[in-house]
Tab-separated table of C-alpha atoms and ligand atoms in Angstrom:
chain	number	residue	atom	x	y	z
A	1	UNK	CA	6.353	-6.433	-31.031
A	2	UNK	CA	4.804	-4.642	-33.486
A	3	UNK	CA	4.542	-7.546	-35.904
A	4	UNK	CA	2.867	-9.332	-33.167
A	5	UNK	CA	-0.060	-6.611	-32.504
A	6	UNK	CA	-0.669	-6.915	-36.648
A	7	UNK	CA	-1.855	-10.686	-36.298
A	8	UNK	CA	-3.585	-9.953	-32.919
A	9	UNK	CA	-5.416	-7.150	-35.082
A	10	UNK	CA	-5.662	-10.059	-38.356
A	11	UNK	CA	-7.165	-12.238	-36.357
A	12	UNK	CA	-9.551	-10.264	-34.080
A	13	UNK	CA	-10.616	-8.495	-37.970
A	14	UNK	CA	-11.334	-12.452	-39.071
A	15	UNK	CA	-13.324	-14.027	-35.921
A	16	UNK	CA	-16.068	-11.296	-37.349
A	17	UNK	CA	-16.947	-10.346	-33.723
A	18	UNK	CA	-18.070	-6.957	-33.108
A	19	UNK	CA	-18.837	-4.989	-29.276
A	20	UNK	CA	-22.049	-4.750	-29.901
A	21	UNK	CA	-22.077	-8.198	-30.078
A	22	UNK	CA	-20.321	-9.540	-27.131
A	23	UNK	CA	-22.289	-7.567	-24.318
A	24	UNK	CA	-25.051	-8.750	-26.118
A	25	UNK	CA	-24.463	-12.054	-26.070
A	26	UNK	CA	-23.424	-12.162	-22.047
A	27	UNK	CA	-27.019	-10.613	-21.352
A	28	UNK	CA	-28.947	-12.772	-23.098
A	29	UNK	CA	-27.880	-15.723	-21.585
A	30	UNK	CA	-28.179	-14.442	-18.095
A	31	UNK	CA	-30.180	-15.726	-15.363
A	32	UNK	CA	-31.190	-14.820	-11.888
A	33	UNK	CA	-27.536	-15.350	-10.889
A	34	UNK	CA	-25.681	-13.077	-12.372
A	35	UNK	CA	-25.881	-9.104	-11.984
A	36	UNK	CA	-28.017	-6.648	-14.286
A	37	UNK	CA	-26.771	-5.826	-17.442
A	38	UNK	CA	-24.398	-2.873	-17.368
A	39	UNK	CA	-24.494	-0.023	-19.612
A	40	UNK	CA	-20.919	-0.321	-20.715
A	41	UNK	CA	-19.710	-2.185	-23.598
A	42	UNK	CA	-16.661	-4.225	-22.043
A	43	UNK	CA	-17.353	-6.368	-19.464
A	44	UNK	CA	-14.489	-8.603	-18.777
A	45	UNK	CA	-14.206	-12.494	-19.257
A	46	UNK	CA	-12.798	-15.185	-17.813
A	47	UNK	CA	-9.577	-15.317	-18.069
A	48	UNK	CA	-7.768	-17.280	-20.520
A	49	UNK	CA	-4.051	-17.526	-18.776
A	50	UNK	CA	-2.903	-16.795	-14.437
A	51	UNK	CA	-2.042	-13.549	-14.969
A	52	UNK	CA	0.902	-14.603	-12.888
A	53	UNK	CA	2.392	-17.176	-15.994
A	54	UNK	CA	1.667	-14.469	-18.699
A	55	UNK	CA	3.663	-10.997	-17.387
A	56	UNK	CA	5.814	-9.578	-19.688
A	57	UNK	CA	9.613	-10.280	-19.362
A	58	UNK	CA	12.144	-7.081	-20.091
A	59	UNK	CA	15.443	-8.843	-22.184
A	60	UNK	CA	18.182	-7.903	-20.689
A	61	UNK	CA	20.524	-5.935	-22.501
A	62	UNK	CA	23.697	-7.674	-22.852
A	63	UNK	CA	25.668	-5.407	-20.462
A	64	UNK	CA	23.417	-6.337	-17.578
A	65	UNK	CA	24.141	-10.579	-18.403
A	66	UNK	CA	25.592	-10.589	-14.719
A	67	UNK	CA	22.460	-9.951	-12.995
A	68	UNK	CA	20.215	-12.230	-14.605
A	69	UNK	CA	20.071	-14.244	-11.410
A	70	UNK	CA	18.018	-11.871	-9.548
A	71	UNK	CA	14.924	-13.453	-10.618
A	72	UNK	CA	11.500	-12.299	-10.439
A	73	UNK	CA	9.828	-14.976	-9.606
A	74	UNK	CA	12.087	-16.526	-6.668
A	75	UNK	CA	12.040	-13.076	-5.322
A	76	UNK	CA	8.540	-13.475	-5.206
A	77	UNK	CA	7.947	-16.298	-2.972
A	78	UNK	CA	9.386	-14.045	-0.298
A	79	UNK	CA	6.474	-11.872	-1.250
A	80	UNK	CA	4.128	-14.893	-0.518
A	81	UNK	CA	5.665	-15.719	3.101
A	82	UNK	CA	5.361	-11.747	4.131
A	83	UNK	CA	1.789	-12.022	3.468
A	84	UNK	CA	1.356	-15.061	4.846
A	85	UNK	CA	2.656	-13.748	7.979
A	86	UNK	CA	-0.685	-11.011	7.991
A	87	UNK	CA	-2.902	-13.646	7.204
A	88	UNK	CA	-1.917	-15.834	9.839
A	89	UNK	CA	-2.400	-12.601	12.020
A	90	UNK	CA	-5.169	-11.981	10.990
A	91	UNK	CA	-6.512	-15.887	11.221
A	92	UNK	CA	-5.830	-15.396	14.864
A	93	UNK	CA	-7.965	-13.193	15.899
A	94	UNK	CA	-7.885	-10.695	14.583
A	95	UNK	CA	-10.401	-9.923	11.880
A	96	UNK	CA	-10.659	-6.145	11.380
A	97	UNK	CA	-7.374	-4.874	12.124
A	98	UNK	CA	-4.819	-6.509	10.148
A	99	UNK	CA	-1.840	-6.783	8.918
A	100	UNK	CA	2.161	-6.663	9.400
A	101	UNK	CA	1.297	-4.289	12.422
A	102	UNK	CA	3.892	-2.745	14.309
A	103	UNK	CA	4.428	-4.053	17.744
A	104	UNK	CA	1.979	-7.231	16.911
A	105	UNK	CA	3.355	-10.651	16.568
A	106	UNK	CA	3.428	-10.493	12.542
A	107	UNK	CA	5.978	-7.688	13.620
A	108	UNK	CA	8.025	-10.499	15.512
A	109	UNK	CA	7.670	-12.529	13.044
A	110	UNK	CA	8.665	-10.735	10.420
A	111	UNK	CA	11.882	-9.443	11.411
A	112	UNK	CA	12.504	-12.943	12.937
A	113	UNK	CA	12.005	-14.156	8.955
A	114	UNK	CA	14.327	-10.780	8.021
A	115	UNK	CA	17.080	-12.349	10.460
A	116	UNK	CA	16.761	-15.928	9.294
A	117	UNK	CA	17.413	-15.023	5.120
A	118	UNK	CA	20.769	-12.555	6.234
A	119	UNK	CA	22.101	-15.561	8.167
A	120	UNK	CA	21.321	-18.387	5.777
A	121	UNK	CA	22.966	-15.362	3.410
A	122	UNK	CA	25.900	-15.477	5.480
A	123	UNK	CA	25.797	-11.737	6.759
A	124	UNK	CA	27.467	-10.389	9.854
A	125	UNK	CA	26.377	-8.759	12.768
A	126	UNK	CA	22.427	-9.484	11.371
A	127	UNK	CA	20.629	-8.987	14.543
A	128	UNK	CA	17.805	-6.878	15.704
A	129	UNK	CA	18.243	-3.457	17.254
A	130	UNK	CA	14.863	-2.924	19.761
A	131	UNK	CA	12.866	-0.554	20.301
A	132	UNK	CA	9.913	0.244	23.172
A	133	UNK	CA	6.824	1.972	21.817
A	134	UNK	CA	4.387	4.496	22.868
A	135	UNK	CA	0.743	2.510	24.019
A	136	UNK	CA	-0.447	2.011	20.248
A	137	UNK	CA	-3.823	2.308	18.328
A	138	UNK	CA	-5.375	-0.741	18.601
A	139	UNK	CA	-9.061	-1.054	16.968
A	140	UNK	CA	-10.288	-4.168	19.192
A	141	UNK	CA	-13.914	-4.780	16.997
A	142	UNK	CA	-16.322	-2.105	15.282
A	143	UNK	CA	-19.308	-2.702	14.011
A	144	UNK	CA	-21.670	0.255	11.808
A	145	UNK	CA	-25.093	-0.798	10.984
A	146	UNK	CA	-27.654	1.078	8.716
A	147	UNK	CA	-31.766	0.459	9.264
A	148	UNK	CA	-34.558	2.358	6.627
A	149	UNK	CA	-37.154	1.474	5.191
A	150	UNK	CA	-37.047	-2.023	6.317
A	151	UNK	CA	-33.992	-2.600	5.614
A	152	UNK	CA	-31.260	-3.295	8.062
A	153	UNK	CA	-27.744	-2.907	5.837
A	154	UNK	CA	-24.656	-3.941	7.390
A	155	UNK	CA	-21.782	-1.795	6.420
A	156	UNK	CA	-18.734	-4.276	6.134
A	157	UNK	CA	-16.868	-2.736	4.444
A	158	UNK	CA	-16.316	0.221	6.980
A	159	UNK	CA	-13.146	0.560	8.042
A	160	UNK	CA	-11.490	3.306	11.102
A	161	UNK	CA	-8.921	6.160	9.769
A	162	UNK	CA	-5.973	5.193	12.260
A	163	UNK	CA	-6.261	6.550	15.318
A	164	UNK	CA	-9.383	8.169	15.279
A	165	UNK	CA	-11.797	7.960	18.233
A	166	UNK	CA	-13.519	4.940	19.323
A	167	UNK	CA	-17.619	4.934	20.835
A	168	UNK	CA	-18.945	4.217	23.710
A	169	UNK	CA	-19.351	0.642	24.313
A	170	UNK	CA	-22.889	0.904	23.361
A	171	UNK	CA	-22.080	3.101	20.204
A	172	UNK	CA	-24.399	5.663	19.111
A	173	UNK	CA	-27.564	5.497	17.504
A	174	UNK	CA	-27.245	8.317	15.111
A	175	UNK	CA	-29.138	10.103	11.590
A	176	UNK	CA	-27.877	9.829	8.349
A	177	UNK	CA	-26.733	12.398	5.969
A	178	UNK	CA	-25.316	12.357	2.683
A	179	UNK	CA	-23.360	15.099	1.368
A	180	UNK	CA	-22.653	14.698	-2.076
A	181	UNK	CA	-18.248	15.019	-2.014
A	182	UNK	CA	-18.904	17.211	0.611
A	183	UNK	CA	-17.724	20.820	-0.637
A	184	UNK	CA	-19.500	24.180	0.671
A	185	UNK	CA	-21.625	23.586	-2.251
A	186	UNK	CA	-22.567	20.235	-0.744
A	187	UNK	CA	-23.504	21.354	2.573
A	188	UNK	CA	-25.177	24.328	1.522
A	189	UNK	CA	-28.433	24.647	3.595
A	190	UNK	CA	-27.909	21.546	5.180
A	191	UNK	CA	-27.918	20.808	8.946
A	192	UNK	CA	-26.085	17.880	9.921
A	193	UNK	CA	-25.341	18.614	13.400
A	194	UNK	CA	-24.986	15.239	15.880
A	195	UNK	CA	-25.620	12.581	12.178
A	196	UNK	CA	-23.952	9.870	10.492
A	197	UNK	CA	-22.342	11.966	7.485
A	198	UNK	CA	-21.308	10.225	4.314
A	199	UNK	CA	-19.286	11.580	1.777
A	200	UNK	CA	-18.736	10.247	-1.765
A	201	UNK	CA	-14.660	10.417	-1.839
A	202	UNK	CA	-12.608	10.017	-5.276
A	203	UNK	CA	-9.299	8.781	-5.215
A	204	UNK	CA	-6.180	10.321	-6.278
A	205	UNK	CA	-5.599	7.425	-6.966
A	206	UNK	CA	-6.995	5.218	-4.038
A	207	UNK	CA	-6.910	5.814	-0.322
A	208	UNK	CA	-4.133	7.339	-0.283
A	209	UNK	CA	-4.984	10.516	-1.315
A	210	UNK	CA	-8.475	10.941	-1.938
A	211	UNK	CA	-10.873	13.899	-2.221
A	212	UNK	CA	-12.885	13.529	1.283
A	213	UNK	CA	-9.610	14.355	2.733
A	214	UNK	CA	-7.185	16.347	-0.240
A	215	UNK	CA	-10.458	18.689	-0.448
A	216	UNK	CA	-10.991	19.197	3.458
A	217	UNK	CA	-14.831	17.036	2.784
A	218	UNK	CA	-14.180	15.268	6.296
A	219	UNK	CA	-12.440	18.138	8.486
A	220	UNK	CA	-15.613	20.409	6.909
A	221	UNK	CA	-17.780	17.766	7.880
A	222	UNK	CA	-16.297	17.963	11.685
A	223	UNK	CA	-16.537	21.160	11.919
A	224	UNK	CA	-20.706	21.566	10.956
A	225	UNK	CA	-21.056	19.058	13.693
A	226	UNK	CA	-21.053	15.854	12.287
A	227	UNK	CA	-21.378	12.902	15.061
A	228	UNK	CA	-19.236	10.786	13.023
A	229	UNK	CA	-17.866	10.324	9.029
A	230	UNK	CA	-18.174	7.640	6.560
A	231	UNK	CA	-15.494	8.823	3.316
A	232	UNK	CA	-16.664	6.282	0.623
A	233	UNK	CA	-13.515	5.909	-1.673
A	234	UNK	CA	-14.838	5.189	-5.040
A	235	UNK	CA	-13.551	2.509	-6.534
A	236	UNK	CA	-15.238	-0.236	-8.077
A	237	UNK	CA	-16.724	-3.038	-5.238
A	238	UNK	CA	-16.365	-3.231	-1.517
A	239	UNK	CA	-12.820	-2.200	-1.094
A	240	UNK	CA	-11.458	-2.167	2.556
A	241	UNK	CA	-9.164	0.777	3.197
A	242	UNK	CA	-6.860	1.966	5.717
A	243	UNK	CA	-7.366	5.696	5.814
A	244	UNK	CA	-4.093	7.664	7.821
A	245	UNK	CA	-5.281	9.854	10.608
A	246	UNK	CA	-7.387	12.629	9.477
A	247	UNK	CA	-7.528	15.149	12.804
A	248	UNK	CA	-11.114	14.686	13.706
A	249	UNK	CA	-12.195	13.895	16.481
A	250	UNK	CA	-15.098	12.330	15.427
A	251	UNK	CA	-15.370	8.363	14.778
A	252	UNK	CA	-13.973	8.646	11.224
A	253	UNK	CA	-14.229	5.807	8.845
A	254	UNK	CA	-13.500	4.129	4.866
A	255	UNK	CA	-15.691	2.019	3.536
A	256	UNK	CA	-16.172	0.475	-0.523
A	257	UNK	CA	-18.669	1.935	-2.550
A	258	UNK	CA	-21.054	-0.956	-2.467
A	259	UNK	CA	-21.412	-0.267	0.503
A	260	UNK	CA	-21.338	3.401	-0.072
A	261	UNK	CA	-23.781	3.211	-3.132
A	262	UNK	CA	-26.012	1.048	-0.315
A	263	UNK	CA	-26.675	3.702	2.087
A	264	UNK	CA	-26.696	6.677	-0.312
A	265	UNK	CA	-29.413	4.501	-1.813
A	266	UNK	CA	-30.998	4.144	1.917
A	267	UNK	CA	-30.976	7.386	2.003
A	268	UNK	CA	-32.377	8.574	-0.780
A	269	UNK	CA	-35.552	5.722	-0.721
A	270	UNK	CA	-36.435	7.171	2.502
A	271	UNK	CA	-39.837	8.964	2.851
A	272	UNK	CA	-39.448	12.638	4.594
A	273	UNK	CA	-39.142	12.867	7.814
A	274	UNK	CA	-37.980	8.976	8.069
A	275	UNK	CA	-34.089	9.399	7.558
A	276	UNK	CA	-31.865	6.037	8.394
A	277	UNK	CA	-30.277	5.487	11.176
A	278	UNK	CA	-26.925	4.315	11.608
A	279	UNK	CA	-25.577	2.778	14.216
A	280	UNK	CA	-21.729	3.124	14.631
A	281	UNK	CA	-19.753	1.135	18.019
A	282	UNK	CA	-15.625	0.827	17.929
A	283	UNK	CA	-13.302	-0.578	20.562
A	284	UNK	CA	-10.445	0.839	20.828
A	285	UNK	CA	-7.661	-0.294	23.182
A	286	UNK	CA	-4.360	2.120	23.257
A	287	UNK	CA	-1.968	-1.020	24.263
A	288	UNK	CA	1.147	-0.473	26.063
A	289	UNK	CA	4.434	-2.323	26.276
A	290	UNK	CA	4.997	-3.334	23.000
A	291	UNK	CA	8.077	-3.560	21.138
A	292	UNK	CA	9.364	-3.916	17.427
A	293	UNK	CA	13.106	-3.203	16.480
A	294	UNK	CA	15.034	-2.584	13.146
A	295	UNK	CA	16.637	-6.503	11.825
A	296	UNK	CA	20.306	-5.910	10.546
A	297	UNK	CA	22.742	-7.743	8.741
A	298	UNK	CA	25.724	-6.763	6.692
A	299	UNK	CA	27.797	-7.785	3.976
A	300	UNK	CA	31.683	-6.397	4.156
A	301	UNK	CA	33.037	-5.672	1.181
A	302	UNK	CA	36.629	-4.332	-0.508
A	303	UNK	CA	36.167	-1.022	1.817
A	304	UNK	CA	34.223	0.350	4.407
A	305	UNK	CA	32.879	2.709	1.842
A	306	UNK	CA	28.894	1.642	2.572
A	307	UNK	CA	25.994	0.823	0.101
A	308	UNK	CA	22.965	0.926	2.587
A	309	UNK	CA	19.275	-0.833	1.479
A	310	UNK	CA	16.444	-0.435	3.440
A	311	UNK	CA	13.035	-1.444	3.693
A	312	UNK	CA	9.968	-0.617	6.128
A	313	UNK	CA	8.856	-4.326	7.824
A	314	UNK	CA	5.067	-3.051	7.966
A	315	UNK	CA	2.113	-2.759	6.609
A	316	UNK	CA	-1.830	-2.726	6.996
A	317	UNK	CA	-3.513	-6.205	5.382
A	318	UNK	CA	-1.515	-8.254	3.175
A	319	UNK	CA	0.448	-5.606	2.450
A	320	UNK	CA	2.289	-7.382	-1.110
A	321	UNK	CA	2.867	-4.069	-2.386
A	322	UNK	CA	3.474	-1.727	0.662
A	323	UNK	CA	5.986	-2.973	1.614
A	324	UNK	CA	6.517	-6.879	1.080
A	325	UNK	CA	7.760	-6.517	-2.365
A	326	UNK	CA	10.385	-3.750	-1.541
A	327	UNK	CA	11.315	-6.414	1.958
A	328	UNK	CA	11.591	-8.764	-1.050
A	329	UNK	CA	13.651	-6.707	-2.909
A	330	UNK	CA	15.971	-5.989	-0.715
A	331	UNK	CA	16.272	-9.885	0.778
A	332	UNK	CA	16.719	-10.578	-3.223
A	333	UNK	CA	19.365	-8.638	-3.542
A	334	UNK	CA	21.225	-9.375	-0.146
A	335	UNK	CA	21.011	-12.984	-1.530
A	336	UNK	CA	22.410	-12.452	-4.988
A	337	UNK	CA	25.435	-9.999	-3.026
A	338	UNK	CA	26.384	-12.756	-1.151
A	339	UNK	CA	27.012	-15.083	-3.781
A	340	UNK	CA	29.480	-12.033	-5.374
A	341	UNK	CA	32.611	-12.921	-3.858
A	342	UNK	CA	33.600	-10.231	-1.021
A	343	UNK	CA	36.572	-8.899	-3.218
A	344	UNK	CA	34.410	-8.301	-6.248
A	345	UNK	CA	32.169	-5.665	-3.440
A	346	UNK	CA	33.691	-2.747	-3.933
A	347	UNK	CA	31.854	-1.142	-1.306
A	348	UNK	CA	30.049	-2.982	2.095
A	349	UNK	CA	26.725	-3.080	2.180
A	350	UNK	CA	24.371	-2.916	4.986
A	351	UNK	CA	21.315	-3.991	4.930
A	352	UNK	CA	18.168	-2.380	6.887
A	353	UNK	CA	14.951	-3.575	7.672
A	354	UNK	CA	13.260	-0.960	9.542
A	355	UNK	CA	10.039	-1.159	11.774
A	356	UNK	CA	7.774	0.817	9.258
A	357	UNK	CA	5.441	3.989	9.664
A	358	UNK	CA	1.912	2.583	9.404
A	359	UNK	CA	1.365	3.716	13.481
A	360	UNK	CA	1.790	6.890	15.770
A	361	UNK	CA	5.937	6.659	15.660
A	362	UNK	CA	8.535	5.691	12.955
A	363	UNK	CA	10.561	4.184	16.079
A	364	UNK	CA	13.131	2.794	12.997
A	365	UNK	CA	13.325	6.366	10.956
A	366	UNK	CA	13.238	8.593	14.059
A	367	UNK	CA	16.448	6.739	15.318
A	368	UNK	CA	18.517	6.549	11.345
A	369	UNK	CA	17.076	10.444	11.125
A	370	UNK	CA	19.005	10.979	14.807
A	371	UNK	CA	21.903	8.765	14.306
A	372	UNK	CA	21.905	9.880	10.262
A	373	UNK	CA	25.957	11.022	11.130
A	374	UNK	CA	27.378	7.773	12.276
A	375	UNK	CA	24.740	5.116	10.284
A	376	UNK	CA	25.797	7.005	6.803
A	377	UNK	CA	29.400	8.654	7.050
A	378	UNK	CA	30.918	6.839	4.623
A	379	UNK	CA	27.282	5.598	2.560
A	380	UNK	CA	28.049	5.862	-0.946
A	381	UNK	CA	24.613	5.808	-1.981
A	382	UNK	CA	20.926	4.710	0.392
A	383	UNK	CA	18.543	2.743	-2.052
A	384	UNK	CA	15.377	2.438	-0.211
A	385	UNK	CA	13.239	-0.719	-1.470
A	386	UNK	CA	9.438	0.821	-1.020
A	387	UNK	CA	6.296	-0.653	-2.838
A	388	UNK	CA	9.457	-1.713	-5.301
A	389	UNK	CA	6.116	-3.938	-8.018
A	390	UNK	CA	2.751	-4.043	-8.907
A	391	UNK	CA	0.360	-5.301	-11.360
A	392	UNK	CA	-0.759	-2.623	-13.695
A	393	UNK	CA	-4.021	-1.484	-12.899
A	394	UNK	CA	-6.729	0.691	-15.367
A	395	UNK	CA	-10.079	1.816	-13.855
A	396	UNK	CA	-11.659	1.183	-16.891
A	397	UNK	CA	-16.195	1.626	-16.249
A	398	UNK	CA	-17.452	-0.218	-13.536
A	399	UNK	CA	-14.046	-2.319	-13.136
A	400	UNK	CA	-10.752	-2.186	-11.966
A	401	UNK	CA	-8.402	-3.604	-14.552
A	402	UNK	CA	-4.976	-5.787	-13.962
A	403	UNK	CA	-2.766	-5.689	-16.940
A	404	UNK	CA	-0.134	-8.385	-17.811
A	405	UNK	CA	2.772	-5.917	-17.285
A	406	UNK	CA	4.417	-3.786	-13.610
A	407	UNK	CA	3.026	-0.271	-13.521
A	408	UNK	CA	5.452	2.518	-13.467
A	409	UNK	CA	6.584	4.515	-10.503
A	410	UNK	CA	7.482	7.574	-9.188
A	411	UNK	CA	11.147	7.634	-8.879
A	412	UNK	CA	13.848	10.296	-6.897
A	413	UNK	CA	17.598	9.998	-7.807
A	414	UNK	CA	19.284	12.210	-5.254
A	415	UNK	CA	17.594	15.765	-7.080
A	416	UNK	CA	19.334	18.550	-9.185
A	417	UNK	CA	22.237	18.652	-6.167
A	418	UNK	CA	23.434	15.043	-8.266
A	419	UNK	CA	23.114	15.075	-11.796
A	420	UNK	CA	25.039	12.012	-11.734
A	421	UNK	CA	23.431	9.870	-9.753
A	422	UNK	CA	19.371	10.564	-12.195
A	423	UNK	CA	21.595	10.144	-14.711
A	424	UNK	CA	23.633	6.391	-13.854
A	425	UNK	CA	19.395	5.914	-12.676
A	426	UNK	CA	17.276	7.102	-15.402
A	427	UNK	CA	20.528	4.103	-17.408
A	428	UNK	CA	20.036	1.605	-14.930
A	429	UNK	CA	16.369	2.472	-15.034
A	430	UNK	CA	15.637	2.148	-18.881
A	431	UNK	CA	18.270	-1.005	-19.105
A	432	UNK	CA	16.824	-3.059	-16.721
A	433	UNK	CA	12.990	-2.764	-17.738
A	434	UNK	CA	11.953	-0.373	-14.788
A	435	UNK	CA	9.041	1.650	-15.605
A	436	UNK	CA	9.268	5.495	-14.515
A	437	UNK	CA	7.176	8.043	-14.638
A	438	UNK	CA	8.617	10.294	-16.915
A	439	UNK	CA	10.229	13.188	-14.416
A	440	UNK	CA	11.443	12.413	-11.455
A	441	UNK	CA	10.007	13.913	-8.001
A	442	UNK	CA	11.510	16.611	-6.379
A	443	UNK	CA	12.088	15.107	-3.066
A	444	UNK	CA	12.534	11.219	-1.989
A	445	UNK	CA	8.392	10.375	-3.183
A	446	UNK	CA	7.559	9.225	0.487
A	447	UNK	CA	7.539	6.382	3.093
A	448	UNK	CA	11.278	6.329	4.851
A	449	UNK	CA	13.205	7.947	2.576
A	450	UNK	CA	11.250	11.351	3.190
A	451	UNK	CA	13.229	12.645	6.226
A	452	UNK	CA	16.812	11.237	4.730
A	453	UNK	CA	16.996	12.600	1.980
A	454	UNK	CA	18.073	15.648	2.102
A	455	UNK	CA	21.590	13.801	3.948
A	456	UNK	CA	22.815	11.022	1.782
A	457	UNK	CA	22.503	10.611	-1.683
A	458	UNK	CA	18.965	8.159	-1.816
A	459	UNK	CA	17.760	5.874	-4.972
A	460	UNK	CA	13.570	5.030	-4.792
A	461	UNK	CA	10.717	4.137	-7.138
A	462	UNK	CA	8.223	3.397	-5.878
A	463	UNK	CA	4.276	2.615	-6.600
A	464	UNK	CA	1.406	3.839	-5.280
A	465	UNK	CA	-1.724	2.307	-6.701
A	466	UNK	CA	-5.340	2.245	-6.294
A	467	UNK	CA	-4.613	-0.754	-4.288
A	468	UNK	CA	-2.419	1.101	-1.603
A	469	UNK	CA	-3.251	0.454	1.535
A	470	UNK	CA	-6.302	-1.397	1.178
A	471	UNK	CA	-7.644	-5.174	1.670
A	472	UNK	CA	-7.490	-5.636	-2.170
B	501	LIG	ZN1	5.231	2.103	2.048
């Protein structure tokens, strides 16, 4: 490794390239179609290789050779199957609010996909435990436009926060106001009553946590009388993100940074007394009568003590990380262990594809919590497969850059009450090359184990990256 690094440095040294020459050469050949030169010295060049073919591999320790059949490239095919289910749903009449949404055809398709895999691997007792859903929040369509200084912006990256309030069919026609990060200081001396309020929001690290909600800016805007609220998620590009409920009673949206800068500049350039107007229309249907279900499958072992392996099936947009990666991991483990003779499987393995939690009601999770004494009565371990792998990303200047390695993960392995389990997990992560944060979390890092961890010995390693809950 060190030797390789030295060779690379040596090669760069003799090539005579300097950082001053690189960007200058780029901007001198620019034509009218290329973007204006940027202040940053780091501008990505064309790729030299396909990222997915160039990921670094962690050699398995001799003691772990038994697991070499667990092939990441093969398991990634399952991620592709699942993201294709999302795209099929999007392309069949749901261009704006799409994904493997609970209660939709994509949910049914995902459940059937898992059932088919479990049956193919010879699992027993494969079945779907059905649930009736309460009416589900389903935005049908929306449109946000801003007009000012003779220009009209179509703010296409706007996405309604989950469960946000619809407008009337004719929509709202509001004066635009930009309030920086939306702190008390930003609002000082401002009157935003009845206006469309735009807030610049710093991702922490993505839209999952960001300053507009973490610092109360969205709620503050509502308290000060905003009629519609937009959180501009400050990630390079024009990323669409789906926010969890913001608890506001006025239509509330997230928005990509390109659109956010465009409306900010439109407001900034408007002559005094002629603030841009914003039209907001959001049509939402509360859809009754939808169904979902938990998918179960069992691999009997030598004893009735169980190892339970769980993954939530739902997700917004392609949901490659959250949670195709987790479902693929669960299915990949079922496949691997189904090929081990039963008498070498010390415990019975129970696989659980849950409905998930990106909606108003966590059906499987609530049922599992209510029935924990029977379901987990003989559980030695619960492994929650949630966001199990993502390529590394770095925010560098005006770009999000990807690296040819997977990310470090938030993790939990039973906590101080179960020191032995923590030791086993730390060693296993280390030997298998799973990159983890330097310290574990005090509880399960979130998602499907967040209510179960006090009752079951659990392990989870999860990634929460900048693209979390986005269409990227
Ligand atoms: Zn998740």
